[in-house]
XYZ file of C-alpha atoms in Angstrom:
672
model
C -46.247 -33.094 -88.249
C -45.109 -32.984 -84.640
C -46.833 -32.037 -81.432
C -44.846 -29.788 -79.096
C -45.855 -27.874 -75.984
C -45.722 -24.125 -75.955
C -42.713 -22.832 -74.047
C -43.634 -21.401 -70.642
C -41.605 -18.254 -71.513
C -44.378 -16.980 -73.779
C -47.672 -15.505 -72.733
C -49.859 -16.435 -75.755
C -49.512 -17.589 -79.370
C -51.468 -17.483 -82.655
C -50.976 -19.602 -85.726
C -50.646 -18.797 -89.415
C -51.017 -21.670 -91.847
C -49.116 -22.042 -95.084
C -48.264 -24.729 -97.619
C -45.201 -25.691 -95.638
C -46.953 -26.098 -92.351
C -48.300 -24.167 -89.458
C -46.146 -21.290 -88.195
C -46.153 -19.844 -84.677
C -46.569 -16.094 -84.153
C -45.624 -14.898 -80.702
C -47.808 -12.344 -78.933
C -46.762 -10.447 -75.838
C -43.420 -10.035 -74.096
C -41.288 -13.057 -73.128
C -40.761 -13.636 -69.457
C -36.962 -13.845 -69.698
C -36.108 -10.535 -71.362
C -33.338 -10.531 -73.965
C -33.532 -14.263 -74.753
C -37.245 -14.014 -75.477
C -36.633 -10.932 -77.611
C -34.182 -12.828 -79.816
C -36.651 -15.707 -80.203
C -39.453 -13.338 -81.226
C -37.215 -11.673 -83.815
C -36.250 -15.035 -85.290
C -39.888 -16.161 -85.524
C -40.996 -12.882 -87.076
C -38.211 -13.169 -89.662
C -39.546 -16.568 -90.708
C -43.022 -15.126 -91.115
C -41.865 -12.134 -93.120
C -39.573 -14.237 -95.312
C -42.268 -16.780 -96.301
C -43.654 -15.886 -99.722
C -46.427 -18.497 -99.598
C -47.910 -17.670 -96.208
C -51.507 -16.611 -95.788
C -51.923 -12.847 -96.203
C -51.856 -10.987 -92.939
C -50.915 -7.563 -91.589
C -47.098 -7.468 -91.593
C -44.932 -4.544 -90.450
C -41.682 -3.677 -92.120
C -40.024 -4.110 -88.723
C -40.537 -7.693 -87.559
C -40.180 -6.628 -83.950
C -43.036 -4.215 -84.319
C -45.356 -7.116 -85.199
C -44.704 -8.504 -81.778
C -44.557 -5.300 -79.768
C -47.803 -3.928 -81.149
C -49.821 -6.935 -80.022
C -51.495 -6.969 -76.604
C -50.310 -9.229 -73.808
C -53.174 -11.507 -72.685
C -52.922 -13.683 -69.580
C -50.409 -16.485 -69.674
C -51.576 -19.941 -70.835
C -49.916 -23.145 -71.890
C -51.556 -25.295 -74.634
C -50.273 -28.053 -76.896
C -49.861 -27.057 -80.533
C -49.067 -28.695 -83.811
C -46.097 -27.107 -85.543
C -43.754 -27.822 -88.385
C -40.458 -25.913 -88.359
C -38.931 -25.043 -91.755
C -35.447 -26.370 -92.414
C -32.459 -24.251 -93.387
C -32.759 -25.519 -96.988
C -36.322 -24.232 -97.296
C -35.447 -20.622 -96.426
C -35.790 -18.193 -99.305
C -32.988 -15.787 -100.352
C -35.029 -12.828 -99.161
C -35.261 -14.352 -95.706
C -31.475 -14.898 -95.583
C -30.871 -11.261 -96.480
C -33.196 -10.123 -93.707
C -31.389 -12.338 -91.183
C -27.982 -10.938 -92.160
C -29.021 -7.296 -92.164
C -30.933 -7.435 -88.901
C -28.800 -6.519 -85.840
C -29.741 -6.177 -82.214
C -29.571 -2.804 -80.516
C -26.953 -2.700 -77.734
C -27.364 -0.500 -74.688
C -24.928 2.424 -74.441
C -25.532 3.049 -70.749
C -22.477 3.144 -68.483
C -22.462 0.358 -65.901
C -21.783 1.636 -62.393
C -21.643 -0.098 -59.043
C -24.678 0.600 -56.817
C -24.085 3.379 -54.319
C -25.065 1.192 -51.364
C -22.055 -1.018 -52.123
C -19.514 1.817 -51.916
C -18.550 0.909 -48.345
C -17.742 -2.686 -49.246
C -15.185 -4.577 -51.314
C -17.385 -6.655 -53.619
C -15.627 -9.694 -55.035
C -18.103 -9.964 -57.929
C -18.386 -6.260 -58.722
C -17.943 -5.054 -62.281
C -14.738 -3.124 -61.618
C -12.972 -5.980 -59.846
C -13.249 -8.783 -62.412
C -12.285 -9.477 -65.982
C -15.106 -9.326 -68.560
C -14.943 -13.058 -69.129
C -14.707 -14.125 -65.491
C -17.315 -14.616 -62.809
C -15.295 -13.072 -59.950
C -11.794 -12.459 -58.646
C -10.108 -15.732 -57.676
C -8.122 -14.007 -54.905
C -10.528 -11.676 -53.043
C -9.024 -9.559 -50.282
C -11.602 -11.000 -47.860
C -9.629 -14.268 -47.895
C -6.617 -12.493 -46.379
C -8.146 -9.787 -44.206
C -10.805 -10.007 -41.520
C -11.878 -8.245 -38.321
C -13.276 -11.422 -36.733
C -10.491 -11.607 -34.127
C -10.942 -8.031 -32.906
C -13.088 -6.700 -30.120
C -16.276 -4.919 -31.096
C -14.947 -1.474 -30.172
C -11.641 -1.841 -32.009
C -13.371 -3.374 -35.017
C -15.637 -0.333 -35.302
C -12.641 1.972 -35.018
C -10.619 0.067 -37.649
C -13.505 0.035 -40.127
C -14.239 3.729 -39.591
C -10.740 4.648 -40.812
C -11.649 3.563 -44.362
C -15.374 4.392 -44.339
C -15.387 8.145 -44.989
C -14.214 9.941 -48.096
C -12.413 13.268 -47.872
C -12.772 15.975 -50.547
C -9.760 16.707 -52.704
C -10.517 20.328 -53.591
C -12.281 23.437 -52.342
C -14.961 23.202 -55.025
C -15.840 19.690 -53.926
C -15.856 20.539 -50.220
C -17.950 23.697 -50.643
C -20.918 21.543 -51.728
C -21.251 19.968 -48.273
C -22.351 21.854 -45.170
C -20.100 19.880 -42.813
C -16.969 20.944 -44.689
C -18.203 24.527 -45.116
C -18.612 24.780 -41.353
C -15.132 23.297 -40.846
C -13.603 25.918 -43.153
C -15.484 28.687 -41.367
C -14.147 27.431 -38.024
C -10.577 27.413 -39.401
C -10.903 30.955 -40.748
C -12.347 32.092 -37.419
C -9.347 30.625 -35.583
C -6.976 32.344 -37.998
C -8.742 35.658 -37.443
C -8.634 35.315 -33.643
C -4.948 34.503 -33.800
C -4.322 37.550 -36.028
C -2.475 35.394 -38.522
C -2.504 38.016 -41.303
C -3.538 41.505 -42.295
C -4.779 42.691 -45.679
C -2.402 45.015 -47.510
C -2.002 46.251 -51.056
C 0.209 43.979 -53.121
C 3.804 45.340 -52.995
C 5.486 45.923 -56.356
C 7.907 43.263 -57.627
C 6.607 40.768 -55.045
C 4.916 37.562 -56.131
C 2.736 36.259 -53.261
C 2.679 32.554 -52.502
C -0.537 30.596 -52.946
C -2.593 28.466 -50.571
C -4.955 25.513 -50.608
C -7.373 23.694 -48.322
C -6.668 20.236 -46.898
C -9.488 18.148 -45.400
C -9.429 15.361 -42.827
C -12.075 13.344 -40.966
C -11.220 12.861 -37.293
C -12.609 9.808 -35.449
C -13.227 9.010 -31.811
C -11.881 5.884 -30.137
C -15.192 4.071 -30.743
C -15.025 4.745 -34.493
C -17.650 7.503 -34.667
C -16.828 10.788 -36.380
C -15.506 13.355 -33.946
C -15.244 16.296 -36.322
C -14.518 17.407 -39.843
C -11.227 19.236 -39.967
C -10.303 21.764 -42.662
C -6.814 23.255 -42.674
C -5.495 26.143 -44.732
C -2.014 25.351 -46.023
C 0.376 27.820 -47.647
C 2.261 26.764 -50.773
C 5.660 27.169 -49.175
C 7.471 25.606 -52.116
C 7.208 29.021 -53.797
C 9.216 30.731 -51.054
C 12.684 32.063 -51.851
C 15.530 31.524 -49.395
C 17.020 34.735 -48.058
C 13.880 36.726 -48.880
C 10.937 35.206 -46.987
C 12.685 32.440 -45.015
C 16.099 31.628 -43.545
C 16.472 28.718 -41.063
C 14.076 25.795 -41.514
C 15.433 22.829 -39.515
C 13.116 21.321 -36.923
C 13.522 17.875 -35.325
C 10.746 15.299 -35.231
C 10.519 12.120 -33.201
C 12.443 9.161 -34.586
C 10.265 6.169 -35.458
C 12.566 3.955 -33.384
C 11.817 6.179 -30.386
C 8.089 5.732 -30.996
C 8.428 1.935 -31.072
C 10.675 1.932 -27.979
C 8.223 4.066 -26.013
C 5.293 1.780 -26.914
C 7.356 -1.313 -26.021
C 8.221 0.172 -22.610
C 4.576 1.102 -22.048
C 3.614 -2.533 -22.682
C 6.308 -3.939 -20.362
C 5.762 -1.431 -17.517
C 1.950 -1.209 -17.954
C 2.173 2.528 -18.558
C -0.715 4.669 -19.698
C -0.572 5.747 -23.351
C -2.469 8.866 -24.410
C -2.476 11.019 -27.514
C -2.908 14.775 -27.935
C -3.459 16.915 -30.977
C -2.595 20.616 -30.866
C -5.149 22.821 -32.567
C -3.542 25.027 -35.209
C -0.086 24.340 -33.781
C 1.869 26.180 -36.470
C -0.178 29.326 -35.974
C 1.538 29.983 -32.638
C 4.938 30.740 -34.148
C 5.908 34.393 -34.714
C 7.295 35.371 -38.114
C 10.179 37.804 -38.431
C 10.271 37.759 -42.254
C 7.939 39.512 -44.671
C 5.810 36.774 -46.202
C 2.928 37.658 -48.565
C 0.180 35.218 -49.524
C -2.633 35.523 -52.024
C -6.119 35.714 -50.503
C -7.366 32.125 -49.862
C -10.521 30.637 -51.318
C -13.542 31.353 -49.134
C -12.120 34.576 -47.662
C -14.132 37.704 -48.401
C -12.349 40.980 -49.132
C -13.574 44.312 -50.457
C -10.660 46.044 -52.161
C -9.027 44.630 -55.298
C -5.306 43.946 -55.718
C -4.842 43.012 -52.074
C -2.809 40.210 -50.467
C -2.352 38.748 -46.995
C 0.766 39.739 -45.080
C 1.468 36.899 -42.634
C 2.186 37.929 -39.050
C 2.092 34.398 -37.599
C 3.334 31.091 -38.912
C 1.041 29.054 -41.151
C 1.005 25.419 -42.198
C 3.047 24.862 -45.330
C 5.618 27.596 -44.740
C 9.192 26.364 -44.767
C 9.967 27.893 -41.371
C 6.610 26.991 -39.764
C 7.709 23.798 -37.995
C 10.843 25.482 -36.632
C 8.854 28.341 -35.100
C 6.365 25.919 -33.515
C 9.128 23.702 -32.118
C 10.840 26.685 -30.491
C 7.576 27.777 -28.890
C 6.648 24.329 -27.527
C 10.152 23.550 -26.241
C 10.258 26.784 -24.278
C 6.926 26.047 -22.574
C 7.825 22.442 -21.607
C 11.278 23.278 -20.211
C 9.797 26.194 -18.267
C 7.412 23.796 -16.481
C 9.932 21.168 -15.383
C 10.412 18.872 -18.380
C 13.896 17.802 -19.458
C 14.820 17.539 -23.117
C 16.484 14.291 -24.175
C 19.905 14.511 -25.804
C 19.399 11.265 -27.746
C 16.147 12.463 -29.331
C 15.410 16.169 -29.089
C 11.674 15.571 -29.595
C 11.507 13.533 -26.363
C 10.788 15.295 -23.048
C 10.699 13.562 -19.661
C 9.399 14.506 -16.205
C 10.382 12.726 -12.957
C 8.574 13.300 -9.669
C 9.523 10.661 -7.117
C 8.232 7.347 -8.404
C 6.077 9.053 -11.023
C 7.566 9.198 -14.509
C 6.122 10.791 -17.651
C 7.500 10.861 -21.188
C 6.228 13.308 -23.797
C 7.070 12.643 -27.455
C 6.412 15.268 -30.136
C 5.983 14.665 -33.849
C 5.166 18.105 -35.285
C 1.723 18.769 -33.722
C 0.933 15.205 -32.576
C 1.960 14.327 -29.026
C 2.239 10.977 -27.233
C 2.078 10.833 -23.446
C 3.435 7.723 -21.706
C 3.866 7.196 -17.989
C 2.484 5.858 -14.728
C 0.860 9.023 -13.379
C -2.563 10.102 -14.621
C -2.327 13.179 -12.378
C 0.700 14.389 -14.337
C -1.173 13.621 -17.567
C -3.987 15.885 -16.417
C -1.581 18.650 -15.354
C 0.329 18.768 -18.640
C -2.891 18.584 -20.648
C -4.303 21.602 -18.836
C -1.025 23.457 -19.272
C -0.840 22.830 -23.011
C -4.522 23.626 -23.446
C -4.106 26.974 -21.747
C -1.132 27.810 -23.964
C -2.095 26.352 -27.347
C -5.595 24.735 -27.181
C -5.278 20.989 -27.556
C -7.579 18.113 -28.461
C -7.418 15.199 -25.996
C -7.775 12.035 -28.094
C -7.645 9.636 -25.159
C -5.846 6.301 -25.405
C -3.328 6.007 -28.229
C -4.951 4.217 -31.194
C -3.899 5.928 -34.423
C -0.645 7.842 -34.775
C 1.075 8.836 -38.051
C -0.856 6.182 -39.960
C 0.068 3.524 -37.362
C -2.842 1.612 -35.852
C -2.335 0.662 -32.195
C -4.325 -2.156 -30.558
C -4.216 -2.903 -26.822
C -4.831 -6.293 -25.217
C -3.873 -8.296 -22.144
C -1.098 -9.992 -24.106
C 0.505 -6.763 -25.267
C 0.290 -3.879 -27.706
C 0.318 -4.408 -31.476
C 1.118 -1.809 -34.110
C 0.441 -2.105 -37.840
C -0.339 -0.016 -40.926
C -3.383 -1.907 -42.178
C -5.224 1.053 -43.706
C -2.047 2.323 -45.366
C -1.411 -1.127 -46.835
C -4.976 -1.499 -48.148
C -4.775 1.944 -49.746
C -1.511 0.908 -51.410
C -3.153 -2.225 -52.833
C -6.035 -0.150 -54.155
C -3.822 2.573 -55.659
C -1.642 0.068 -57.512
C -4.658 -1.855 -58.835
C -3.486 -5.097 -57.193
C -6.358 -5.565 -54.751
C -7.504 -8.669 -56.651
C -4.053 -9.928 -57.667
C -2.648 -13.314 -56.730
C -0.606 -13.013 -53.494
C 3.105 -13.822 -53.408
C 4.623 -15.980 -50.679
C 7.751 -13.851 -50.248
C 8.552 -10.216 -51.124
C 11.565 -11.174 -53.285
C 12.271 -14.222 -55.400
C 15.514 -15.941 -54.367
C 16.457 -16.403 -58.034
C 16.318 -12.645 -58.712
C 19.376 -10.457 -58.072
C 18.412 -6.839 -58.621
C 20.957 -4.829 -60.594
C 21.124 -2.339 -63.451
C 19.998 -4.893 -66.025
C 19.378 -4.592 -69.762
C 15.598 -4.830 -69.534
C 13.446 -2.135 -71.118
C 13.377 1.108 -69.087
C 10.247 1.726 -67.085
C 8.471 4.750 -68.564
C 6.777 6.176 -65.455
C 9.824 7.016 -63.338
C 7.832 9.302 -61.023
C 5.286 6.518 -60.438
C 8.075 4.097 -59.539
C 9.512 6.594 -57.060
C 6.110 7.116 -55.432
C 5.607 3.377 -55.093
C 9.031 2.811 -53.512
C 8.493 5.801 -51.229
C 5.249 4.293 -49.949
C 6.977 0.972 -49.372
C 9.718 2.765 -47.422
C 7.187 4.291 -45.046
C 5.484 0.910 -44.713
C 8.725 -0.485 -43.232
C 7.821 1.462 -40.076
C 5.966 -1.646 -38.893
C 6.968 -4.171 -41.588
C 10.586 -5.358 -41.159
C 9.772 -8.235 -43.528
C 10.073 -5.895 -46.541
C 13.085 -3.908 -45.303
C 15.669 -5.688 -47.458
C 13.755 -5.680 -50.749
C 12.806 -2.020 -50.257
C 16.477 -1.164 -49.716
C 17.277 -2.967 -52.964
C 14.541 -1.175 -54.935
C 15.671 2.217 -53.607
C 18.950 1.928 -55.498
C 17.286 2.335 -58.902
C 15.172 5.453 -58.427
C 17.033 7.369 -61.141
C 16.670 4.798 -63.936
C 14.303 1.917 -63.086
C 13.668 -0.883 -65.553
C 10.611 -3.041 -66.069
C 12.232 -5.727 -63.921
C 12.509 -3.327 -60.991
C 8.868 -2.276 -61.315
C 7.717 -5.902 -61.529
C 9.678 -6.624 -58.343
C 8.010 -3.682 -56.591
C 4.617 -5.046 -57.672
C 5.603 -8.433 -56.252
C 6.211 -6.749 -52.893
C 2.700 -5.297 -53.022
C 1.287 -8.719 -53.903
C 3.155 -10.163 -50.933
C 1.579 -7.533 -48.682
C -1.860 -8.732 -49.784
C -1.227 -11.997 -47.921
C -1.461 -10.124 -44.604
C -2.165 -6.369 -44.875
C -2.749 -6.206 -41.114
C 0.548 -7.804 -40.100
C 2.562 -5.795 -37.597
C 4.679 -5.964 -34.460
C 3.630 -7.323 -31.084
C 5.111 -5.758 -27.960
C 4.499 -8.329 -25.256
C 3.774 -7.327 -21.673
C 5.827 -10.201 -20.264
C 9.090 -9.128 -21.956
C 12.207 -8.483 -19.909
C 14.179 -5.242 -19.910
C 17.157 -6.671 -21.752
C 18.633 -5.205 -24.932
C 19.640 -7.790 -27.553
C 21.117 -7.120 -30.990
C 21.960 -9.171 -34.090
C 24.253 -8.084 -36.914
C 25.174 -9.709 -40.221
C 26.481 -8.887 -43.703
C 26.108 -10.311 -47.205
C 29.520 -10.179 -48.825
C 29.717 -8.491 -52.262
C 25.998 -8.891 -52.841
C 25.657 -5.924 -55.197
C 26.330 -7.058 -58.774
C 26.965 -3.492 -59.985
C 29.429 -2.267 -57.337
C 30.349 -5.499 -55.508
C 29.663 -3.786 -52.213
C 28.247 -5.685 -49.252
C 24.951 -5.156 -47.444
C 24.876 -4.618 -43.669
C 21.895 -5.613 -41.569
C 20.978 -5.421 -37.899
C 17.988 -5.726 -35.594
C 17.541 -4.970 -31.874
C 15.070 -6.358 -29.357
C 13.950 -5.028 -26.011
C 13.191 -8.368 -24.445
C 10.932 -9.996 -27.067
C 9.921 -6.699 -28.705
C 11.576 -5.698 -31.965
C 12.281 -1.958 -31.752
C 14.984 -1.246 -34.368
C 16.235 -2.721 -37.659
C 18.106 -1.616 -40.767
C 19.389 -2.866 -44.117
C 22.027 -0.675 -45.783
C 24.670 -1.018 -48.482
C 28.205 -0.412 -47.252
C 30.115 2.629 -48.508
C 33.214 0.774 -49.722
C 34.109 -2.593 -51.213
C 35.193 -5.182 -48.648
C 38.128 -7.396 -49.588
C 36.858 -10.345 -47.558
C 33.766 -11.595 -45.781
C 35.507 -10.887 -42.468
C 35.914 -7.243 -43.381
C 32.278 -7.014 -44.493
C 31.120 -8.557 -41.206
C 33.346 -6.248 -39.184
C 31.977 -3.180 -40.950
C 28.438 -4.408 -40.257
C 29.430 -4.924 -36.624
C 30.643 -1.341 -36.369
C 27.435 -0.136 -38.041
C 25.294 -1.993 -35.487
C 27.457 -0.804 -32.570
C 26.558 2.814 -33.329
C 22.848 1.989 -33.169
C 23.323 0.037 -29.952
C 25.149 2.944 -28.314
C 22.308 5.291 -29.249
C 19.680 2.894 -27.868
C 21.595 2.768 -24.583
C 21.482 6.570 -24.388
C 17.759 6.558 -25.232
C 16.890 4.026 -22.534
C 18.920 6.029 -20.030
C 16.882 9.155 -20.829
C 13.721 7.079 -20.321
C 14.938 6.045 -16.835
C 15.213 2.379 -17.870
C 17.693 0.144 -16.066
C 18.336 -3.076 -17.972
C 18.722 -6.253 -15.909
C 21.795 -7.298 -17.926
C 24.383 -5.527 -20.088
C 23.347 -5.231 -23.742
C 24.455 -8.098 -25.987
C 25.345 -8.019 -29.667
C 25.471 -11.307 -31.583
C 27.691 -11.941 -34.626
C 28.146 -15.205 -36.544
C 31.613 -14.481 -38.007
C 34.555 -15.657 -35.905
C 37.106 -13.497 -37.734
C 35.101 -10.335 -37.093
C 34.798 -11.269 -33.411
C 38.559 -11.785 -33.232
C 39.306 -8.427 -34.885
C 36.931 -6.659 -32.490
C 38.412 -8.268 -29.378
C 42.108 -7.973 -30.252
C 44.244 -5.089 -31.593
C 45.381 -7.107 -34.609
C 47.298 -5.338 -37.369
C 48.144 -7.125 -40.602
C 47.483 -6.876 -44.329
C 43.822 -7.778 -43.900
C 43.078 -5.056 -41.356
C 45.560 -2.218 -41.876
C 43.419 -0.590 -44.566
C 40.307 -0.387 -42.337
C 39.175 3.102 -41.397
C 39.443 4.271 -37.820
C 35.665 4.472 -37.441
C 35.419 0.706 -37.941
C 37.380 0.207 -34.725
C 34.631 2.020 -32.840
C 33.274 -1.387 -31.840
C 36.586 -2.347 -30.167
C 36.562 0.819 -28.058
C 32.988 0.235 -26.864
C 33.817 -3.336 -25.949
C 36.743 -2.187 -23.843
C 34.508 0.362 -22.108
C 32.023 -2.404 -21.243
C 29.127 -0.733 -23.041
C 27.979 -4.094 -24.411
C 29.069 -7.706 -24.806
C 29.931 -9.320 -28.124
C 28.938 -12.984 -28.396
C 29.037 -15.569 -31.189
C 25.910 -17.179 -32.603
C 25.192 -19.956 -35.071
C 24.371 -18.870 -38.611
C 20.954 -20.579 -38.548
C 20.005 -18.552 -35.454
C 21.280 -15.241 -36.874
C 18.152 -13.074 -37.151
C 19.988 -10.281 -38.963
C 20.387 -12.641 -41.929
C 16.771 -11.699 -42.649
C 17.915 -8.155 -43.601
C 20.791 -9.021 -45.922
C 19.415 -11.434 -48.537
C 16.316 -12.965 -50.063
C 15.187 -16.165 -48.352
C 13.093 -19.130 -49.563
C 9.498 -19.333 -48.280
C 10.137 -21.877 -45.505
C 13.064 -19.957 -43.989
C 11.293 -16.638 -44.541
C 8.210 -17.682 -42.555
C 10.433 -19.053 -39.805
C 12.135 -15.677 -39.403
C 8.742 -13.914 -39.418
C 7.719 -15.803 -36.292
C 11.076 -15.143 -34.600
C 10.689 -11.400 -35.163
C 7.467 -11.579 -33.110
C 5.262 -10.328 -35.930
C 1.498 -10.859 -35.685
C -1.539 -10.293 -37.890
C -4.611 -9.651 -35.743
C -6.625 -9.159 -38.948
C -5.853 -12.658 -40.249
C -8.875 -14.058 -42.102
């Protein structure tokens, strides 16, 4: 006999005596849920299995014995108990123990709705079943602690609101219904289409709704925007469209304009044209099926488009023609280096207007001219003045006394979420130095379309991330037949991005107006074709504005030839940048300089040599010699360790890689 206290988990107990001792019968519910339930079942099994116990009322279900009893107030008393050993259990009791199973809940576990705006490190969908949390939460690598209150609110608002993916989903919310009604009203006022009977032997194109949440500079929601888009991929050339080409602003021009705004302390504003594509006049017969949400009375009718509509193949061309005519008519000059750039000079006042489809950037030193052109465009097309430039083409722009930073933080976080690598272990570099990508014998990757989408997203991310330019160029060579090795390498790039999703470029305000370039080549780096890779980067003072990594078109017989071809490749970009700065009324304090670390290439460029190592070079390679003789730029030697273009031609070890990152003037304002 032993004396043991009653466990505090139980509310009350009764005793049943037998020849083998005194047994404990639990009454009431245990305080700790499932554990107490298991203990009650085990005790009830012992009572039911005892053949020599005192007669009492016993249910066939041992749990029912417990559940049917009332639950008196809790008390703790000492009792005398004698537990039966495993040898004393009867066969009937063993059979009951084996046949009895606990009921498992079939409810689906979901994350609480109030946590939808947060990344929870211990949430059910972010951990393995056997773990207690992700060992590499994104909060360790991303934070808004270094930002101002206003910019922090704006940055967080970009990822806070969800946008519907279909008309059926949007029609359930009043805000989106009102946005669609406003869009249809604008289309009706513009006389975009007329209803006609469907012509015979004509298959109308379809349409769909696209939804977007627009934010103010302080992060609050400005409006809900719904846009009707035609399915132009169903158009047939020669029937409902002819010419389609329309220029858009080059990304290098965007970076150059922001860098100049930082150096010259220019104002930077952004405009959005309401229903820009609706202003173009159509000269072809284009028929579209009646969109969702549009009411019509007669059956078998379609919409005959009189004005351009988003999604049509010729829509951007018609809009570009309309906008160009208005700007030139009111004194703006179109740049020859970038046809989407327009400039206006009035004495000491200078204004640059850059167009990317229907998004416009204004940069200059005259707010009066800003106001004039805004009123002009509003009277012609109806614009939305978005104030200071903060978010343009997925690029987040932050202003400070030190300079202007650009990054693609939201785009990078969305990429981590889409690939399922938000909780993955980060990589120190985007490419392992021991890996040479080629058409290997590894197993083919099944989802070729998924691989292409991933590489395409990485390509757009190089807009502000030169640190992944080389590896992305390497991955782009295997879009037709990727292997598992190529996909694993692409995933490594994404894991590297997790280290600093908010990393971007800093355009310092104290930079000088001096154009500097670096060019380099990796000789015969491609294992499949033995072609070399050319790389270059250009700085405006301390601001990185242009870079490129590209495989050469032919095989180079020597490292000198590979370097000379890379030099010619960089010279073309340098000549274009000179033209661009001239259109922007920028006078550099010194002639542009291009640095090369190969003495043979420098000698070939400076002298009209002609021997067996150079006589097979194409004429276009000698472009660099002609520009040198014209005095367009200077060609200077540089030590290999100081050659920044080396960053774009090969994979580097972590220590060297991080050193180049700092030299490229990259900064992460969201560093945790």
